[in-house]
Tab-separated table of C-alpha atoms in Angstrom:
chain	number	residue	atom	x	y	z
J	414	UNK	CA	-12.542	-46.190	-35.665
J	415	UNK	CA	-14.209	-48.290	-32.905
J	416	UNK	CA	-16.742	-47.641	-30.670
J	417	UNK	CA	-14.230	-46.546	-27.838
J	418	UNK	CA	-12.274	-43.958	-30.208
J	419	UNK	CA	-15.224	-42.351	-30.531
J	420	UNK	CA	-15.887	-42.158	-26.626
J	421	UNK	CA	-12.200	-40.309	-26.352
J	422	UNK	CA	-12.493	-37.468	-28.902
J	423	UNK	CA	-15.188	-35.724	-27.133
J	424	UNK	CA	-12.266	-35.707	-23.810
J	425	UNK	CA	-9.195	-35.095	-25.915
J	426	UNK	CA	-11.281	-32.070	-27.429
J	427	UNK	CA	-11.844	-30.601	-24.285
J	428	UNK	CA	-8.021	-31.199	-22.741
J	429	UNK	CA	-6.674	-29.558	-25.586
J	430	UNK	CA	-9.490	-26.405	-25.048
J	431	UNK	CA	-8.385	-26.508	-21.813
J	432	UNK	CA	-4.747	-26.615	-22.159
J	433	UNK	CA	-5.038	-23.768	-25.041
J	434	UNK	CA	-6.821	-21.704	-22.148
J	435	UNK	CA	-4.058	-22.018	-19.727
J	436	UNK	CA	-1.462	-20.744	-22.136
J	437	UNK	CA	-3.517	-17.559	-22.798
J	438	UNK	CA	-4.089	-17.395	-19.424
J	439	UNK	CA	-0.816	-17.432	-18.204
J	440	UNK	CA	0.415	-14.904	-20.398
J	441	UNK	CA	-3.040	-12.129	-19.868
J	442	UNK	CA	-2.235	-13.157	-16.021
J	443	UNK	CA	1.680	-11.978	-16.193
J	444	UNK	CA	1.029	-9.120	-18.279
J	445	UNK	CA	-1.617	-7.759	-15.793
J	446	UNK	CA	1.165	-8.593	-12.787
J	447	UNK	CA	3.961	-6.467	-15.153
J	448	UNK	CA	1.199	-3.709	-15.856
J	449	UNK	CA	1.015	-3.683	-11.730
J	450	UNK	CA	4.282	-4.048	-10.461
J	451	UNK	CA	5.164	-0.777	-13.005
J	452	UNK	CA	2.817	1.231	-11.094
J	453	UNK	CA	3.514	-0.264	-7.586
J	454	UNK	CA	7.916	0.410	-7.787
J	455	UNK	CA	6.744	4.262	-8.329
J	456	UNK	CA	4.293	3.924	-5.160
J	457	UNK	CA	5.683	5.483	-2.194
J	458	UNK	CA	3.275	3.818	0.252
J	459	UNK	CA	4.690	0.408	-1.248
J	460	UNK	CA	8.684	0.998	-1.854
J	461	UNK	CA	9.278	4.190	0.358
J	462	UNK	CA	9.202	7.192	-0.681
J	463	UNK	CA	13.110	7.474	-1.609
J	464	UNK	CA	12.769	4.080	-3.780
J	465	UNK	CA	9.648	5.621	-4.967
J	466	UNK	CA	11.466	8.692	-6.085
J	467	UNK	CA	14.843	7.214	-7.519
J	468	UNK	CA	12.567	4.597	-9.527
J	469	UNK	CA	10.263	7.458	-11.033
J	470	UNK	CA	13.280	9.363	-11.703
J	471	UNK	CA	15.052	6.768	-13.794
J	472	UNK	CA	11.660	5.770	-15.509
J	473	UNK	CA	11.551	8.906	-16.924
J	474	UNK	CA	14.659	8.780	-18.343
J	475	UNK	CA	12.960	6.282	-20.679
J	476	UNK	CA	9.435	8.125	-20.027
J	477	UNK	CA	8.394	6.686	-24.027
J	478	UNK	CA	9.420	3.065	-23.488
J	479	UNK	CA	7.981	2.530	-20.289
J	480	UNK	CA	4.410	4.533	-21.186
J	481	UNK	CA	3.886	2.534	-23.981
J	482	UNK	CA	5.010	-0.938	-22.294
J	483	UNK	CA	2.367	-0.222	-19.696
J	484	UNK	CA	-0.055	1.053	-22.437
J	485	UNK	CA	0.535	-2.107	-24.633
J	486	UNK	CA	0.232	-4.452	-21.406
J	487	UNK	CA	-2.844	-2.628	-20.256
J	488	UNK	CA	-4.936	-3.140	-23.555
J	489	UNK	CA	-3.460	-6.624	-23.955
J	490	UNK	CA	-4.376	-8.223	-20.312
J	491	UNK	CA	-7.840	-6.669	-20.948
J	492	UNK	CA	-8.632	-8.039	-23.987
J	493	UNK	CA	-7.389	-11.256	-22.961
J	494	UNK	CA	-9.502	-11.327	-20.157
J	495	UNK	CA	-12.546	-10.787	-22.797
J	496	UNK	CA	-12.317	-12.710	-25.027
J	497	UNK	CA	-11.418	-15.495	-22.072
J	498	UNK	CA	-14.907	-14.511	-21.180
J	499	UNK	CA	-16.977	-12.631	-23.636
J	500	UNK	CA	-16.172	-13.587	-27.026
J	501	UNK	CA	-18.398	-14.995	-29.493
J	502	UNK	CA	-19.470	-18.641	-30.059
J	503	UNK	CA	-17.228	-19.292	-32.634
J	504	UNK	CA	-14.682	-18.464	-30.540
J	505	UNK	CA	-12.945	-20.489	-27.434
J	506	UNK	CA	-13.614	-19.345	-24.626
J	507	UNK	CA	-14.610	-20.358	-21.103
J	508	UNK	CA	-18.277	-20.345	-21.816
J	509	UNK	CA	-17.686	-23.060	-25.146
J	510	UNK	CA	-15.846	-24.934	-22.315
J	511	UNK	CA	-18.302	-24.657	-20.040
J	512	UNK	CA	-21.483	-25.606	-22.697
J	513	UNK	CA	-19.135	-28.676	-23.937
J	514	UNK	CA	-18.605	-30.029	-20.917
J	515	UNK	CA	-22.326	-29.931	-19.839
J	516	UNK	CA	-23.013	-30.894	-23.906
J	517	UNK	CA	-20.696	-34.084	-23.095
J	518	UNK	CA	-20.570	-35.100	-19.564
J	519	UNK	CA	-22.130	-38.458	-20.669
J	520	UNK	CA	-19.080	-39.652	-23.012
J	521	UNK	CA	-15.952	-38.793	-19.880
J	522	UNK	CA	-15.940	-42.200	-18.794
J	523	UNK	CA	-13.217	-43.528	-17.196
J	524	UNK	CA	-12.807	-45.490	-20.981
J	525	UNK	CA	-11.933	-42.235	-22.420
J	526	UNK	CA	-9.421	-40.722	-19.478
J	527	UNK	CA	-7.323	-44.302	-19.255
J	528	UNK	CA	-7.650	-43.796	-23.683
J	529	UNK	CA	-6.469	-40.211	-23.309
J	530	UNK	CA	-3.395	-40.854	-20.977
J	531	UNK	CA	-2.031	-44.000	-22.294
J	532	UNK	CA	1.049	-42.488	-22.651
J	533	UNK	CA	1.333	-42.933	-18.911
J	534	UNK	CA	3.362	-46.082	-17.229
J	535	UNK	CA	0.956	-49.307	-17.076
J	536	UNK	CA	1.398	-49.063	-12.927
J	537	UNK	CA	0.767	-45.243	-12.560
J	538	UNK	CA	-2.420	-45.174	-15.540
J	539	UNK	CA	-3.895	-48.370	-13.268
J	540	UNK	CA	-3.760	-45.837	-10.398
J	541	UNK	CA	-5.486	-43.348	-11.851
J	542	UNK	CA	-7.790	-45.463	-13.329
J	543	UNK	CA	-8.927	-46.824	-10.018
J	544	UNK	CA	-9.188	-43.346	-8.536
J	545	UNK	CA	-11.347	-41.571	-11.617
J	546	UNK	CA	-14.129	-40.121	-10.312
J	547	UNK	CA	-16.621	-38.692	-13.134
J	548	UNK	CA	-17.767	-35.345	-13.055
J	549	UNK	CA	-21.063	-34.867	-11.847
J	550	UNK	CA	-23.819	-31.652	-12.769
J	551	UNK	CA	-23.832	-30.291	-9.284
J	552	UNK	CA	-19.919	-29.470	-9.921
J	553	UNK	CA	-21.056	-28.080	-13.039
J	554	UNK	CA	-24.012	-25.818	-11.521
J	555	UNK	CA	-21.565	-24.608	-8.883
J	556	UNK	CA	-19.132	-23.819	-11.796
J	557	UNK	CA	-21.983	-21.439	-13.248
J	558	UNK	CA	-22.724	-20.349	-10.336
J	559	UNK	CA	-18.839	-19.225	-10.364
J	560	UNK	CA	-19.492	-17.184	-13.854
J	561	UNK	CA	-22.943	-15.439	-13.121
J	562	UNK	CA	-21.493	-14.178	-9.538
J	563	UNK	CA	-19.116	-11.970	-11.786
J	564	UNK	CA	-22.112	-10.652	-14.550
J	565	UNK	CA	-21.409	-7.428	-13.547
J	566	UNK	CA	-17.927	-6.840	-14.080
J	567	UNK	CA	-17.784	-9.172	-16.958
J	568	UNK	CA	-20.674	-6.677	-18.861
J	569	UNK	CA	-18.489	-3.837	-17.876
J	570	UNK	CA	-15.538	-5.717	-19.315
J	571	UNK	CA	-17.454	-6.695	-22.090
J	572	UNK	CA	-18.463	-2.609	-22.606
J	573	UNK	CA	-15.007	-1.373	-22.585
J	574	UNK	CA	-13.615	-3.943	-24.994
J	575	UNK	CA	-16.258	-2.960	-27.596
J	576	UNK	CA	-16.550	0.766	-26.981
J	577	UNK	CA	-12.364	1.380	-26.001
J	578	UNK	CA	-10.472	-1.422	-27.181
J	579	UNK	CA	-11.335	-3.332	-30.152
J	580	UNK	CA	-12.909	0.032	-31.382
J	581	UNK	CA	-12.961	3.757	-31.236
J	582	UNK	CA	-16.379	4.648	-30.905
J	583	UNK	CA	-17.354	8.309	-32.154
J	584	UNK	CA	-20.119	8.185	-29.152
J	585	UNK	CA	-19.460	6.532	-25.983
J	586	UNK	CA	-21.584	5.811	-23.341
J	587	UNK	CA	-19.608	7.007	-19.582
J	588	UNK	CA	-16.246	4.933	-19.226
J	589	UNK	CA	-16.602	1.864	-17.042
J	590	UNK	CA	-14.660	1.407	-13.970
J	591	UNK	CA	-13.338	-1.573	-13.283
J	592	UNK	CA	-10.772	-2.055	-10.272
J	593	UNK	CA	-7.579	-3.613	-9.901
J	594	UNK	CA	-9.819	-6.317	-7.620
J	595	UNK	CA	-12.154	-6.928	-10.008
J	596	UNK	CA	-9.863	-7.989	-12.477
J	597	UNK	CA	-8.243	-10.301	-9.602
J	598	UNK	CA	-11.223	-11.869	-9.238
J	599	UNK	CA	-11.542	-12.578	-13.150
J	600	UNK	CA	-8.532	-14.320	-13.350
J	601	UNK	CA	-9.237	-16.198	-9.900
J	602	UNK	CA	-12.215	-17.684	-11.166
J	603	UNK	CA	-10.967	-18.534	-14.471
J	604	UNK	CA	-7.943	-20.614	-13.064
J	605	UNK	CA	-10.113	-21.900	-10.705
J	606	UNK	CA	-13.090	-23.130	-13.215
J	607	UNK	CA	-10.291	-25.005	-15.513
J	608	UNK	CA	-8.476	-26.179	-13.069
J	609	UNK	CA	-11.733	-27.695	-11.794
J	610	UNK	CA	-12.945	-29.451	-14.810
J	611	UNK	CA	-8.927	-30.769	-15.344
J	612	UNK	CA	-8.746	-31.966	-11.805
J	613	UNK	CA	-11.682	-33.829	-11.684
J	614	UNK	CA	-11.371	-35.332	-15.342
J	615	UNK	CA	-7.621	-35.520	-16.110
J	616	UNK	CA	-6.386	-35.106	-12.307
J	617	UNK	CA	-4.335	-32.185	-13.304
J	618	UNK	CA	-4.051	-28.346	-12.161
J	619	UNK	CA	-1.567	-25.529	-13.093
J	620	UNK	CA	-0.696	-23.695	-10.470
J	621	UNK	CA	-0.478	-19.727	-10.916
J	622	UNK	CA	0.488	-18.902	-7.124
J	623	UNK	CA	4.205	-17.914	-8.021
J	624	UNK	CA	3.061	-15.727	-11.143
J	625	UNK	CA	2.399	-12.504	-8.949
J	626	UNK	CA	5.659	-12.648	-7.009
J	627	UNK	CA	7.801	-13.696	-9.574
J	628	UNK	CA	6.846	-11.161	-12.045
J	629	UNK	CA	7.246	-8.887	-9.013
J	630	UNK	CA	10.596	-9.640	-8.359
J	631	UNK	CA	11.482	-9.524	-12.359
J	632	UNK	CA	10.270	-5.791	-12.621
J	633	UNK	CA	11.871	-4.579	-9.628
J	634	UNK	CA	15.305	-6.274	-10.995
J	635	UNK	CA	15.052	-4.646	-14.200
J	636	UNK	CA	14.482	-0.993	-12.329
J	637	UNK	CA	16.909	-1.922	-9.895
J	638	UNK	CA	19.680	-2.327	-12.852
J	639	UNK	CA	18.321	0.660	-14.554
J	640	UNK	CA	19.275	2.841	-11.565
J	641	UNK	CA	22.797	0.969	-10.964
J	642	UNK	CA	24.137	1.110	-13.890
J	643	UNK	CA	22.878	4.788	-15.376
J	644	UNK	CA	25.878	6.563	-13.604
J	645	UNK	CA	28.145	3.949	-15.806
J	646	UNK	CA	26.226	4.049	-19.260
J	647	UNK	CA	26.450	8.392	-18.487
J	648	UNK	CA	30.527	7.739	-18.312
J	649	UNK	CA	30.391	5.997	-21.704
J	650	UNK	CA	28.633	8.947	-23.332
């Protein structure tokens, strides 16, 4: 292996941490949006109170499915979101990005990236060649600035995984709250942080902007058809 493989593993170690990130993230992140838009076709102040009413109704018809769905989706979004966080060492999570990114800022050259992508055409790889701009430590102090403004809610987080959800404590300190906001916020700055160290290294996002409303619409289509077609699946019976 020459000198200039070696230069490359370091980046096509951190695209593929990256990329594995994005998939866990997209599913935590439409979970949390199905967990949401449950609650929200039930909320008067949201669908009216007649929608609100005729949706609760039918719901209840299938009162065990639809409490444990929101259970299940509840306790998976949240641990998600931890061990995206708050997970060990040994674990990948946005921290072991973070620390091998600072750990080997020196070896994504613009050698590695035109390595890394030369699966691209020979016209559109020279392009992005000539625009690759390394990434520099003030981008990666303003990305840990990004973590430690959210200490708070991530030790709350990290509180009700331990004591709650990946165990049943006998003794429990008082239940953390932690808002519908907060965990916004969370998944805000996680998108934002990859997409950050993708965009400047790989020139590559994901976009998550259609997530909330299409999971929106999904939910209200399944409720929709549950109320529909009950009067026709009560004719069968």
């Amino acid at each position: 292996m020459d000198k200039q493989s070696l230069k490359s593993i370091e980046f096509k170690i951190l695209m593929e941490y990256v990329k594995e990130m994005h998939q866990r993230y997209s599913q935590a992140i439409s979970a949390f949006y199905v967990f949401e838009s449950l609650k929200e076709v039930r909320d008067p102040n949201i669908v009216g109170q007649i929608n609100a009413e005729e949706n609760t109704k039918i719901m209840n018809k299938y009162k065990i499915f639809f409490t444990s769905t929101e259970e299940a989706l509840r306790v998976y979004f949240l641990l998600e979101l931890a061990k995206m966080f708050v997970s060990s060492k040994q674990a990948l999570n946005i921290n072991t990005i973070f620390n091998f990114t600072v750990s080997n800022l020196k070896k994504f050259t613009v050698g590695a990236f035109k390595e890394y992508n030369q699966n691209q055409s020979r016209s559109f790889l020279e392009v992005l060649v000539n625009e690759y701009k390394k990434m520099d430590r003030c981008e990666l102090t303003v990305i840990k600035k990004m973590l430690n403004k959210h200490n708070m809610t991530l030790n709350k987080l990290k509180k009700y995984r331990n004591k709650w959800l990946a165990h049943d404590d006998k003794k429990k300190p008082k239940l953390p709250s932690i808002t519908s906001e907060e965990i916004r916020s969370l998944f805000e700055v996680l998108a934002k942080i990859l997409n950050t160290i993708t965009g400047r290294l790989n020139s590559e996002s994901w976009s998550y902007s259609h997530v909330e409303g299409d999971v929106k619409h999904h939910v209200k289509l399944v409720v929709d058809h549950l109320r529909r077609f009950e009067q026709y699946r009560l004719k069968e019976i």
